[in-house]
Structures are given as C-alpha cells and as structure tokens.
Coordinates of C-alpha atoms and ligand atoms in Angstrom, one line a residue:
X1 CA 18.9 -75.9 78.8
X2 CA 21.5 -76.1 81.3
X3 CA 22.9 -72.7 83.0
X4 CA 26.5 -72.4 81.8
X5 CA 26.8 -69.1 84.2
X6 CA 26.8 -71.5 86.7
X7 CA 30.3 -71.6 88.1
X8 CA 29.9 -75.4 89.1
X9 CA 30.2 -76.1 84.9
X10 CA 33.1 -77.7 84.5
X11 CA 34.4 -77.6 81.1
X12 CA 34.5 -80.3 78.3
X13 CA 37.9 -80.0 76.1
X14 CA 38.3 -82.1 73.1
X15 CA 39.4 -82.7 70.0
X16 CA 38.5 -84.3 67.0
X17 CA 39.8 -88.3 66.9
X18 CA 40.9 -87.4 62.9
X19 CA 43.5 -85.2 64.3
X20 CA 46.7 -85.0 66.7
X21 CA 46.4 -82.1 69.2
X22 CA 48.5 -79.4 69.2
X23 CA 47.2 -77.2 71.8
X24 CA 44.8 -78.8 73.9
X25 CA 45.4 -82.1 76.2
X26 CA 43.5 -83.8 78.3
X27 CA 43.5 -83.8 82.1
X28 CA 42.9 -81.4 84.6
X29 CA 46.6 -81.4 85.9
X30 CA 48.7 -78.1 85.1
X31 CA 51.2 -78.8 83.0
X32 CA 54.0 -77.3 85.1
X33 CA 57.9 -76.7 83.6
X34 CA 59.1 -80.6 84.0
X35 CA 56.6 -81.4 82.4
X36 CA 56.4 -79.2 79.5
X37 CA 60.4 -79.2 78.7
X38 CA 59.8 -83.2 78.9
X39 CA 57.8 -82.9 76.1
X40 CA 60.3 -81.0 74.2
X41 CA 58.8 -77.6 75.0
X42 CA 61.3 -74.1 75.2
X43 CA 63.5 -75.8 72.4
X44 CA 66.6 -73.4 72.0
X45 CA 66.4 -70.8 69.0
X46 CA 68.9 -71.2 66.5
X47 CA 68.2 -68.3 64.4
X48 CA 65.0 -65.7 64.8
X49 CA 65.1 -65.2 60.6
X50 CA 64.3 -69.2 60.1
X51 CA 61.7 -69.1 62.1
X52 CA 59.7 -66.1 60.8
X53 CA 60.4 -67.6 57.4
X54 CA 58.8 -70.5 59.0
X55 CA 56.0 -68.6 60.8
X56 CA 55.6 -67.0 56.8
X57 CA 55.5 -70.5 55.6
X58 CA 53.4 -71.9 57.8
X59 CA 50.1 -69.3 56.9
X60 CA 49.2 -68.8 60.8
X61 CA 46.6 -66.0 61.2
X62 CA 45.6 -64.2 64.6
X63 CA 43.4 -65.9 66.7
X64 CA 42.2 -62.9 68.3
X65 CA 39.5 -62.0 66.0
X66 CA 41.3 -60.4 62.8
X67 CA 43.0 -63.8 61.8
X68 CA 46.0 -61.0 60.8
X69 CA 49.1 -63.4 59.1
X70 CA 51.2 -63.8 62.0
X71 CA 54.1 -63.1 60.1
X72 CA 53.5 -59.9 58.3
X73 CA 52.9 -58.5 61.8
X74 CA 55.8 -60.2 63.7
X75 CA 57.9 -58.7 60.9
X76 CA 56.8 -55.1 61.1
X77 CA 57.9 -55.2 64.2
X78 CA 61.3 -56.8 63.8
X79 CA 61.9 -54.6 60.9
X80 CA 62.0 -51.6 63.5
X81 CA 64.2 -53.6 65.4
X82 CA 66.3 -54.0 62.6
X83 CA 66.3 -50.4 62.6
X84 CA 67.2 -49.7 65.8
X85 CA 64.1 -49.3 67.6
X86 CA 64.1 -51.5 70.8
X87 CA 60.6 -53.2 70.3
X88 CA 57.7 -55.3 72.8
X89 CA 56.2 -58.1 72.8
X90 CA 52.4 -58.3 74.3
X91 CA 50.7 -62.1 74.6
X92 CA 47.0 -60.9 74.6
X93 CA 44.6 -63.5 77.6
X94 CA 42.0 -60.6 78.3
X95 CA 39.5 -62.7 76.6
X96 CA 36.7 -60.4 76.0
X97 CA 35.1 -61.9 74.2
X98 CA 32.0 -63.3 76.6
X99 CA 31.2 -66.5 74.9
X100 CA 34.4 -67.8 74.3
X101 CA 36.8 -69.9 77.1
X102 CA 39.7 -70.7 75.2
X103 CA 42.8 -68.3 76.0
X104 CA 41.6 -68.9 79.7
X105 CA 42.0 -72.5 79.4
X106 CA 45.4 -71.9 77.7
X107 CA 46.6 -69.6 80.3
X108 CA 44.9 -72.2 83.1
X109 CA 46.2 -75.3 81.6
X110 CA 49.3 -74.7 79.6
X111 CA 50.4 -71.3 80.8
X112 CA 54.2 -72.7 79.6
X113 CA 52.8 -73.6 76.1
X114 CA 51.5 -69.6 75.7
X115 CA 55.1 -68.5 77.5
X116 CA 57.1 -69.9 75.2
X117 CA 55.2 -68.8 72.4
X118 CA 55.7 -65.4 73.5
X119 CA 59.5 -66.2 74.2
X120 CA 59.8 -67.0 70.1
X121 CA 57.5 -64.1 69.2
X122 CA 59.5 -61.7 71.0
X123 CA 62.8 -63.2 69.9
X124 CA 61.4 -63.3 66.1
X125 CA 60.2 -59.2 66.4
X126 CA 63.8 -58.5 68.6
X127 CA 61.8 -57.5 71.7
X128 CA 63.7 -57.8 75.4
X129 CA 60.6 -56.6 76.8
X130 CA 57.2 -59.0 77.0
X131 CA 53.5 -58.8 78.4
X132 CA 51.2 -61.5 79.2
X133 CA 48.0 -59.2 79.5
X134 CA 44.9 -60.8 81.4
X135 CA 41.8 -59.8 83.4
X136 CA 41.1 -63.5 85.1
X137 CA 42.7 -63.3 88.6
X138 CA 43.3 -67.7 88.2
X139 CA 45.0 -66.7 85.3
X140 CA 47.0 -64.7 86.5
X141 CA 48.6 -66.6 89.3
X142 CA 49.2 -69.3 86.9
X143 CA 51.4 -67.2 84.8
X144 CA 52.6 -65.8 88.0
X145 CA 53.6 -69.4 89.3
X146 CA 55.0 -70.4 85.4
X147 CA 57.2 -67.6 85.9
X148 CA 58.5 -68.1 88.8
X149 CA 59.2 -71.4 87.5
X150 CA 61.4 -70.1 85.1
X151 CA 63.3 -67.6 86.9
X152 CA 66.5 -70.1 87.4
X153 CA 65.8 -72.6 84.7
X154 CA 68.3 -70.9 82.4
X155 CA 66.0 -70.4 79.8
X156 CA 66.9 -67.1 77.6
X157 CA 64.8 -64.7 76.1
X158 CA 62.8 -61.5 76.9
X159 CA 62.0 -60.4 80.3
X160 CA 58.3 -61.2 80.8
X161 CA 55.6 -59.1 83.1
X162 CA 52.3 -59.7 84.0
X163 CA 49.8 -57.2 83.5
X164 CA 45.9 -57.8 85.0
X165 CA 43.1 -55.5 84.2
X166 CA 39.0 -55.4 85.5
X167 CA 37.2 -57.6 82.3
X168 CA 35.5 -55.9 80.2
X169 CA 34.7 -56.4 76.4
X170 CA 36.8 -53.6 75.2
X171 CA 39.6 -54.5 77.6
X172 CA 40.9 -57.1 74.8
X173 CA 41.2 -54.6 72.3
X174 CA 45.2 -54.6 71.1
X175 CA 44.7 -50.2 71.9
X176 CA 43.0 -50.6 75.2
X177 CA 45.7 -53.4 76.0
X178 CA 48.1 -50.7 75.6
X179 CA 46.7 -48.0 77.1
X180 CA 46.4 -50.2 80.2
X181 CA 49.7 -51.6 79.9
X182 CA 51.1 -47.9 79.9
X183 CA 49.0 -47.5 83.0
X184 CA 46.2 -45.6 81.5
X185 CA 42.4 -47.0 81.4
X186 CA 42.3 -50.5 79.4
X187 CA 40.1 -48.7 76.9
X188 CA 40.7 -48.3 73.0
X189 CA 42.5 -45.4 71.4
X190 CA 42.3 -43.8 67.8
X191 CA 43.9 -45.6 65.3
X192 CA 46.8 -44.4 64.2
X193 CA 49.1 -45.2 65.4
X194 CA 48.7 -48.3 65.4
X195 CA 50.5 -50.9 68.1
X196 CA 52.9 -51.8 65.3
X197 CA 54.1 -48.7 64.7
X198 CA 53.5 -47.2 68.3
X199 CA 52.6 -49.1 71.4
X200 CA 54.0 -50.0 74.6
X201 CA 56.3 -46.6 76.0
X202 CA 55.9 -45.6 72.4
X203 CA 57.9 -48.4 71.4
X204 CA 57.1 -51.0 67.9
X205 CA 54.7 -53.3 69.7
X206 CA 53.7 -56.8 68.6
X207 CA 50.1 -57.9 70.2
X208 CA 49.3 -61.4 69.8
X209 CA 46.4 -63.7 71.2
X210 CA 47.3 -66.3 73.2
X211 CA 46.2 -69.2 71.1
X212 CA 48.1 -67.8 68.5
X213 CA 51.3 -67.7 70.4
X214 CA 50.3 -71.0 71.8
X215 CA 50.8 -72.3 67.8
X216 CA 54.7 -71.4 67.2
X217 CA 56.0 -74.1 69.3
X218 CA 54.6 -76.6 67.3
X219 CA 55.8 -74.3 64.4
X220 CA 59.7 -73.7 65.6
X221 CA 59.8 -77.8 66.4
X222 CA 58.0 -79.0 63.3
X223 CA 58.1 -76.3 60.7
X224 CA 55.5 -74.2 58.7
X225 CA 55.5 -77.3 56.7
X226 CA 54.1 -79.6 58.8
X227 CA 51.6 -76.8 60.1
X228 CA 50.0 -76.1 57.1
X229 CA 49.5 -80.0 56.5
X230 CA 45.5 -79.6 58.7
X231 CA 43.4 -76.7 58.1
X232 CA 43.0 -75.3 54.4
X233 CA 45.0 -73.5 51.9
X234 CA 43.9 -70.2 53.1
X235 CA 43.5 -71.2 56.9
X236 CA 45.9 -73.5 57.6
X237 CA 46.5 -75.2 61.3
X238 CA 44.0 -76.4 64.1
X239 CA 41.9 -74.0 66.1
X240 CA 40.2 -73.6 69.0
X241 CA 35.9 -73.5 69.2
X242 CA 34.1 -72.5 72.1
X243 CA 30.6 -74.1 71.8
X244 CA 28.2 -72.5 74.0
X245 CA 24.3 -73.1 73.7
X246 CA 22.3 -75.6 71.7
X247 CA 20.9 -77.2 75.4
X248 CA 24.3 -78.1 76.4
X249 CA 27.3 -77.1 78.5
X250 CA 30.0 -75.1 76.6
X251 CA 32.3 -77.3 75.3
X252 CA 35.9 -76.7 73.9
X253 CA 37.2 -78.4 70.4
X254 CA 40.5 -78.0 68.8
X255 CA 39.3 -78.6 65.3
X256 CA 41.2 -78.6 61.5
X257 CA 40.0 -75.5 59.8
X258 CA 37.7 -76.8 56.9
X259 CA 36.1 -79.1 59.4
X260 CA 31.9 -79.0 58.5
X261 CA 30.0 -77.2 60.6
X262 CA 27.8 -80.8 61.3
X263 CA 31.1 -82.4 61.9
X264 CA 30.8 -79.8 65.2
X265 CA 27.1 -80.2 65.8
X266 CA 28.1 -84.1 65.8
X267 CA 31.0 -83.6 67.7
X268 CA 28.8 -81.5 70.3
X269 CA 25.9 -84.0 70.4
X270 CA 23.3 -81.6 68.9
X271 CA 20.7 -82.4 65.9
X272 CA 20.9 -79.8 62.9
X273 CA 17.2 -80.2 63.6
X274 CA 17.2 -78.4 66.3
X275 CA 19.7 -75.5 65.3
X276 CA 18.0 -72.1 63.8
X277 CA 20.9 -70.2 63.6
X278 CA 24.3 -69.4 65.8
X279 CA 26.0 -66.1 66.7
X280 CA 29.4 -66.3 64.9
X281 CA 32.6 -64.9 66.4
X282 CA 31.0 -64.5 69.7
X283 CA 28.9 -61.7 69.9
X284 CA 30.7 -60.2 67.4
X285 CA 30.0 -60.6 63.5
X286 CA 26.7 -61.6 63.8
X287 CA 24.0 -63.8 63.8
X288 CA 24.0 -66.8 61.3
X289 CA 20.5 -68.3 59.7
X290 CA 20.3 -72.0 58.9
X291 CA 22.9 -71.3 55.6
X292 CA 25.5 -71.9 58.4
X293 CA 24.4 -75.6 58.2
X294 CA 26.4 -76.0 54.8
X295 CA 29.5 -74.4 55.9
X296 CA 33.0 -75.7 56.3
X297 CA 34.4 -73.8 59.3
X298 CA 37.4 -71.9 57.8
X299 CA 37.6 -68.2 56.7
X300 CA 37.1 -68.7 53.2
X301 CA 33.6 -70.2 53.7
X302 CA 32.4 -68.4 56.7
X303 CA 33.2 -65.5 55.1
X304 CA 31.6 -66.3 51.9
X305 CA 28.2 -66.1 54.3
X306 CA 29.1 -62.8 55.1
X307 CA 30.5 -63.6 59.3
X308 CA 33.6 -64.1 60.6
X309 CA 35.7 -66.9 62.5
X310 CA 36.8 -64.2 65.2
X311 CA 37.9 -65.9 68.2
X312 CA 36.4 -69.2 66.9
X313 CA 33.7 -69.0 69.3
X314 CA 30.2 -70.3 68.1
X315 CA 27.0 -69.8 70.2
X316 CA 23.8 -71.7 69.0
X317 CA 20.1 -70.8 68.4
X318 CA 18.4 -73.3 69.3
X319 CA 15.3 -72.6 71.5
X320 CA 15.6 -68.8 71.7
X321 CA 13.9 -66.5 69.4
X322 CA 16.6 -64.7 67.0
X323 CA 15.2 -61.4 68.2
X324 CA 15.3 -62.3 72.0
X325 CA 19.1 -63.7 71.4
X326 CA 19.9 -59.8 68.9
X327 CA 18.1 -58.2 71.8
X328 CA 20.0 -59.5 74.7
X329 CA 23.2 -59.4 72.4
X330 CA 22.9 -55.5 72.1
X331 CA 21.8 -54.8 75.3
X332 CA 24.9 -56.3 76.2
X333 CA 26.7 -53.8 73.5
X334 CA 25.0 -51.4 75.3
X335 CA 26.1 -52.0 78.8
X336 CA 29.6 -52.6 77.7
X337 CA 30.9 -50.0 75.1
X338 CA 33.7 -48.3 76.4
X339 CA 31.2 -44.9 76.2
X340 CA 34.2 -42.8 74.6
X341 CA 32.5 -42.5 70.8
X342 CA 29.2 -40.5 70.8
X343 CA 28.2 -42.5 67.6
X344 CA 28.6 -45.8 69.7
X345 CA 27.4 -44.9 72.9
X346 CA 24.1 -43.4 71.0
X347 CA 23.9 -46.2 68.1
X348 CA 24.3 -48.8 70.0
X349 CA 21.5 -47.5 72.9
X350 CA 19.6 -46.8 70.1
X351 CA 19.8 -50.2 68.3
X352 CA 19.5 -52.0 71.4
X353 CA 16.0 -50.1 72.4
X354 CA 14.7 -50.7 68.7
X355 CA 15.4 -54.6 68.9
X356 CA 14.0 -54.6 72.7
X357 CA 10.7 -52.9 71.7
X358 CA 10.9 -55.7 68.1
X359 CA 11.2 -58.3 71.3
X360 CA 8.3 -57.3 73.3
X361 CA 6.2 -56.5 70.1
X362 CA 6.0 -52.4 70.6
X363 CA 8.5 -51.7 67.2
X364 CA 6.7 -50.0 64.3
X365 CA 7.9 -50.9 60.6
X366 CA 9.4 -47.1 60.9
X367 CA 11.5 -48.8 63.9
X368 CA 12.6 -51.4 61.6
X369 CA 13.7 -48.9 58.6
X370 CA 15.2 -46.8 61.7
X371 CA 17.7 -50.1 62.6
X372 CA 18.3 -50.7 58.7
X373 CA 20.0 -47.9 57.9
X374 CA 21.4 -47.2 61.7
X375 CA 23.1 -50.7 61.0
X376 CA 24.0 -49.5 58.0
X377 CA 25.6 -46.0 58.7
X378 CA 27.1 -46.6 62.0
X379 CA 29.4 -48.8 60.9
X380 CA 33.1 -47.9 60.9
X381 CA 32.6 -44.9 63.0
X382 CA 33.6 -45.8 66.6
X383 CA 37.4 -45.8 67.6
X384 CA 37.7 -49.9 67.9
X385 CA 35.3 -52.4 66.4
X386 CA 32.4 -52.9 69.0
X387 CA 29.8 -50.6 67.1
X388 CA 31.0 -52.8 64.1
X389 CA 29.8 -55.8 66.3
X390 CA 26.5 -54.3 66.6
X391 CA 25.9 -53.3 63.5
X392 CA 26.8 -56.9 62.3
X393 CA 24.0 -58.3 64.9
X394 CA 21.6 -55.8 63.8
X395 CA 22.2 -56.1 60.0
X396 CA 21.9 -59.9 60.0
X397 CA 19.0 -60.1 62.2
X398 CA 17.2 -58.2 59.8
X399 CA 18.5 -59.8 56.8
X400 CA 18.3 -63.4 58.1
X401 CA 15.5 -63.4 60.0
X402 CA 12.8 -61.6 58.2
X403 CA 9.8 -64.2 59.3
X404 CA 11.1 -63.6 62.8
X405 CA 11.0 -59.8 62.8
X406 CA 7.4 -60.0 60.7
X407 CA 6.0 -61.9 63.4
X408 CA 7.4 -60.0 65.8
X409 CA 5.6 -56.5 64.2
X410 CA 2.3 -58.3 64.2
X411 CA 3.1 -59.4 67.6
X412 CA 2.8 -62.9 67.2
X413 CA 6.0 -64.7 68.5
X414 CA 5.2 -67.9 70.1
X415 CA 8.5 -67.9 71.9
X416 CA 8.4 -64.1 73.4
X417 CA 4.7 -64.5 73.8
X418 CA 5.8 -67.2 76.7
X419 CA 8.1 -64.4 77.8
X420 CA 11.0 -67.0 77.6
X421 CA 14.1 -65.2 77.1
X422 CA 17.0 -68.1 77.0
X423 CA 19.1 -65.7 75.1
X424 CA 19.0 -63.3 78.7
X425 CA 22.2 -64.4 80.2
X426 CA 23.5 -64.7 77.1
X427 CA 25.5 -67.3 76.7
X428 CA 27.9 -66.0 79.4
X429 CA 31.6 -68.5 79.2
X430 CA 32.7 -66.5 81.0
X431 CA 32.1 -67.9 84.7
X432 CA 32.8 -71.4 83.4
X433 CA 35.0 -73.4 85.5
X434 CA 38.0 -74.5 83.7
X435 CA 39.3 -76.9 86.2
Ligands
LIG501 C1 36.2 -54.7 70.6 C2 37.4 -55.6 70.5 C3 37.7 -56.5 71.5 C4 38.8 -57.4 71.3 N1 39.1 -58.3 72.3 C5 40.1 -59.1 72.2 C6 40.4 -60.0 73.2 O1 39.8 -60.1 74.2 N2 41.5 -60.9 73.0 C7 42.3 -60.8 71.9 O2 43.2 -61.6 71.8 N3 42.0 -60.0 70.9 C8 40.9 -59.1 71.0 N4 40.6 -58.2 70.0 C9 41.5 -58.2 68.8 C10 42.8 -57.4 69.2 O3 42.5 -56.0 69.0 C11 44.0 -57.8 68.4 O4 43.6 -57.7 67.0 C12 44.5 -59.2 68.7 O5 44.8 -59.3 70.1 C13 45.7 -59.5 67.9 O6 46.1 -60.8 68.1 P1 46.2 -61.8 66.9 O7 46.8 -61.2 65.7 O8 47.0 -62.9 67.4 O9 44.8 -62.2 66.6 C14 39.6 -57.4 70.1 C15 39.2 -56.5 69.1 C16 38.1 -55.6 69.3 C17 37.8 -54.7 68.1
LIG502 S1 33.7 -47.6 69.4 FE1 32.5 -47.8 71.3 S2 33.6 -49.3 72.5 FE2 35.0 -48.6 70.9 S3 36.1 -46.9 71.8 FE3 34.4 -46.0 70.9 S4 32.8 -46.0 72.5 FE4 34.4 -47.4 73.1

C-alpha cells in the first residue's frame, strides 16, 4: 500500500469523462486573475434577490458536512440584513477533516473561483465584511496573493480578510471558526446561538465551505437551472470525493451525485473484490460494510445505509482489519477532541481503549456491551459533533462487523495476529502534496 503521509504524493484530480467540470481543472498552474476573469469569472451582480432565488432553485447543499440548503442559510442571514443588522460572510478552508484534500486544492488551485464565491455569498446575505478561514500556511499565501491581485482590479464587493489557525479537527467547526475569528481559541462553542443568528462581533454570520462557495459562480453565470441538470433530485450538482486507501494514492474526483459507488471504484482503479468496507464522510459517520457496494453516491442513498456524504471524502477497507481501522479512528478522536465536554473527553477515551483492547484481543464480551450502549448514550451530548463522529464509528463497527469483532474476542484475527496495523496512520490527506 503506498504511504499517502508521504509529502512527495502528489495528487491525482479528475473527473468523470460523462461530465463537464465545474470546479476542478487540470494542470498544476494557479489560475491567477487574468486567467480566471478570461474565463468569465467575477461576472457583475445585477441583483442579490435573482440570485438567491437562483441559489433556491438550484438545490445546492453545504459541502462542509451538513449538506445545509445553501439558500435557506444565505437568507437567514440576508433577512437580518434586511433588517438592519450589518451581517459577515465567513468562506470556511480549515479542512479538518483528515482524509479529505479538496477545499485545500480549491484554495491552492483556484483560490479566485472560492473568492468570488464568497464575493456573491456576501453580496446575497448583504455582508460588507468577509473571511476566508484556513489552517494551511500554502493556502494561505494563495489567498494572500489572490487578494492582492484584486486590490486595484475594480472588482466591488465585501472587504475580504484572511484568517489562519493551528489545524486541528475541531478547528473547522462553523463555532470554533468563530471563536477564532473573534480572536478566541478556534474551538467550538454551545449552540445557541447559532452563527446565523450570532457570530462574527456578534453580528448575523453566514459560514460556508469552500467547495460550496466555489459552486455559485457556475450558478450566478448559468442559473439554478442548469445546476440542477447533474446530480439528483434531492442532491443536485457535481461534488468533490477524496479517495484515500484501497492500495493507492488519494485521488480527487469531481463526480455527479447519483454516480455508483463502482463507477468510483472503477474510476479509482480498485476491484470491489478487494473492498471490505470504507469509512464514509471521513472519519466521521462511520464505517461502511460491503452494503456500500450497491450504493449510488448521493444523500438519499447513503443515507438510506444509515452514513453520511459529509465532506464527500471516502476512505477504503481494503487490507486492514475493520477493528484495527475503528481503533486507530478513535484513537484519533481521542487525541483530537477539543477536551472542553467531560462526556467527550471521557467517551471518547473510553471507546477508544475498548476498541484498542477488541484490536489486540484483551476485550471481554462485557467490553463489547460496555461500547454498545456508550455508542449509544453518548451521542448528542458534546458541544459540536466529534463525540457524534465516534459514536457513529463505534456503533457501525459493531453493527457491521460482527464476524470481525467475534474473531477478535476469541482472539483469532489473522490480520492483527500479524500485528499489521495499515489503518495506523490513518489514512492521513492531510500532508498530500497538491502541487
Ligand atoms: C467537528 C466538526 C468539524 C467540522 N470541520 C469542518 C471543516 O473543517 N470545514 C468545513 O467546511 N466544515 C466543517 N464542519 C461543518 C461546519 O460546522 C459548518 O457546518 C460548515 O462549514 C458550513 O458550510 P456548508 O453549509 O457550506 O457546508 C465541521 C463540523 C463539525 C461538527
Ligand atoms: S464535543 Fe468534544 S470536540 Fe466538541 S467541543 Fe466538546 S470536547 Fe470539544
């Protein structure tokens, strides 16, 4: 299996041949201002109310996890404008999320594709003030250069700063965004208030992924129309996969929602044979059996399985053992909760040491009924969602891997009997090269 936390791994970016791009392109170049206005890029704004009637149209969820309509949240916030309220804009490229690459390569590649999204978001939600929020310092000095760029170009809209944090999984979460932007800790906060309602100085506060922003260009030059016409009824658009495991390098894949989940394999060069299962959503909602093999990637069907989407970033079982992969999962949980929640900083210790003694065949069947119901009643009770991504691997590790965990309490796993753990790094995107 090649390392991917090798920093020499470049990065493969494609897209289906069915389909026209609308955020990815090839090349390794930077697509710097020329370029992009060439291309018809930072189109003037006619009118703020077409295009959130277009945004409404055009079914775009969040690509930051939630898959939130767009609209509905884009409104709330230009509602409160329309009362009054000055209002702020925040493009979210923390990217948290460790197997997944794709805000990074936005904000690598195509930082004016993301700044112009958030130029239209903030005009649509009535914000003068904007945020692109990151953690990865190459990042950062592209938006820094894009910016400069645009100082002179006589292109209107909000006043846009750049905010960089340490990474960190909770760093991404729209509170701990936030708080760091308001120059606290980029940790989360209880909810309520909410961002929408009070964020940045206290103000109405839109937070958007950067993929998500990086859609409303197409959507202000084409129309929600033409948007919906890939994807499905109830996901409409392209979006963008991170690929990690399965014996290859990560790869990146703008993809129609509703493509199959084989189409990927295919697309990835890896046999269904060979797949046992994937982590869905990153690390976050859990840890797919074989069932995945008969999906359609969209929310309606992943769903349906009982995972989520998330960030659209897909990690394969392929070699590892399930409970090698849950175990360095939550250890990873474990290491990178924000520690703020006694019910998560205890859980999730707790649910990681369970799943580490299942690995190395100590766990009882008391340790098993001891996850089951921690999995079960922990969920919901920390202050952002990482205990809720640990419950989710913990619950489907047990529910979809029962053979696994069996052999495991009679201690015969041929995989952790070798002492192979594959699943140790785990599947880390995170020090993937993008150029
Ligand atoms: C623990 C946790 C970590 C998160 N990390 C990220 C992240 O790194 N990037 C991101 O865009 N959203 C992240 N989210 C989701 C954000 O809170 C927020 O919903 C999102 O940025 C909204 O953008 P969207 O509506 O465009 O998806 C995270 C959520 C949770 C619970
Ligand atoms: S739930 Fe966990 S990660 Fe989230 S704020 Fe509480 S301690 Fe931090």
């Amino acid at each position: 299996m090649q390392d991917i936390s090798d920093p020499a791994t470049e990065l493969a970016a494609a897209w289906t041949p069915d389909i026209e791009p609308r955020v990815l392109r090839t090349g390794s170049d930077v697509e710097d201002l020329t370029t992009y206005r060439a291309s018809g890029g930072y189109r003037t704004l006619d009118s703020a109310t077409d295009l959130l009637e277009e945004i409404r149209h055009s079914g775009l969820r969040g690509r930051g996890g939630a898959a939130f309509p767009t609209a509905i949240k884009l409104g709330s916030v230009r509602d409160a404008h329309l009362r009054g309220s000055s209002t702020v804009l925040v493009a979210n490229g923390e990217e948290g999320e460790p197997a997944s690459i794709k805000d990074r390569w936005l904000l690598h590649r195509r930082p004016h594709l993301v700044l112009d999204g958030l130029r239209l978001a903030a005009a649509v939600a009535g914000a003068r003030h904007a945020y692109v929020y990151v953690s990865d310092d190459e990042a950062a000095q592209r938006v820094d250069t894009a910016l400069t760029e645009l100082d002179g170009a006589g292109i209107t809209g909000a006043r846009i700063e750049l905010v960089t944090v340490a990474p960190g999984y909770v760093a991404g979460e729209e509170t701990a965004a936030i708080r760091a932007i308001n120059g606290g800790p980029a940790k989360p906060s209880d909810k309520p208030p909410r961002p929408f309602e009070s964020g940045v100085d206290d103000l109405p506060t839109a937070v958007s992924n950067v993929e998500t922003l990086a859609n409303l260009p197409f959507i202000h030059r084409h129309g929600g129309q033409a948007f919906r016409e890939t994807g499905t009824a109830g996901s409409p658009g392209t979006f963008l996969v991170t690929v990690t495991g399965g014996g290859r390098g990560p790869g990146l894949y703008e993809l129609p929602h509703g493509i199959a989940f084989t189409d990927l394999l295919a697309l990835h060069g890896v046999s269904p044979r060979a797949v046992r299962g994937a982590l869905m959503g990153g690390y976050f909602s859990g840890m797919a059996d074989r069932a995945i093999l008969d999906a359609t990637l969209d929310h309606e069907s992943i769903r349906g399985l009982g995972y989520g989407l998330g960030c659209g970033a897909i990690s394969l079982i392929t070699d590892e053992c399930p409970v090698a992969v849950a175990a360095a999962v939550l250890g990873y949980f474990d290491r990178e909760n924000a520690g703020q929640c006694g019910s998560c900083f205890n859980g999730t210790a707790a649910m990681a040491a369970v799943v580490a003694a299942l690995r190395d065949g100590r766990a009882t069947d008391a340790d098993v009924v001891r996850l089951q119901r921690w999995s079960v009643v922990l969920r919901g009770r920390g202050a952002c969602g990482t205990l809720d991504g640990a419950c989710n691997t913990a619950a489907t590790l047990l529910t979809r891997f029962p053979a696994e965990i069996t052999a495991h309490l009679n201690g015969r796993c041929p995989d952790c009997a070798r002492q192979i753990y594959l699943a140790d790094r785990p599947f880390d995107a995170r020090e993937v090269q993008v150029l």
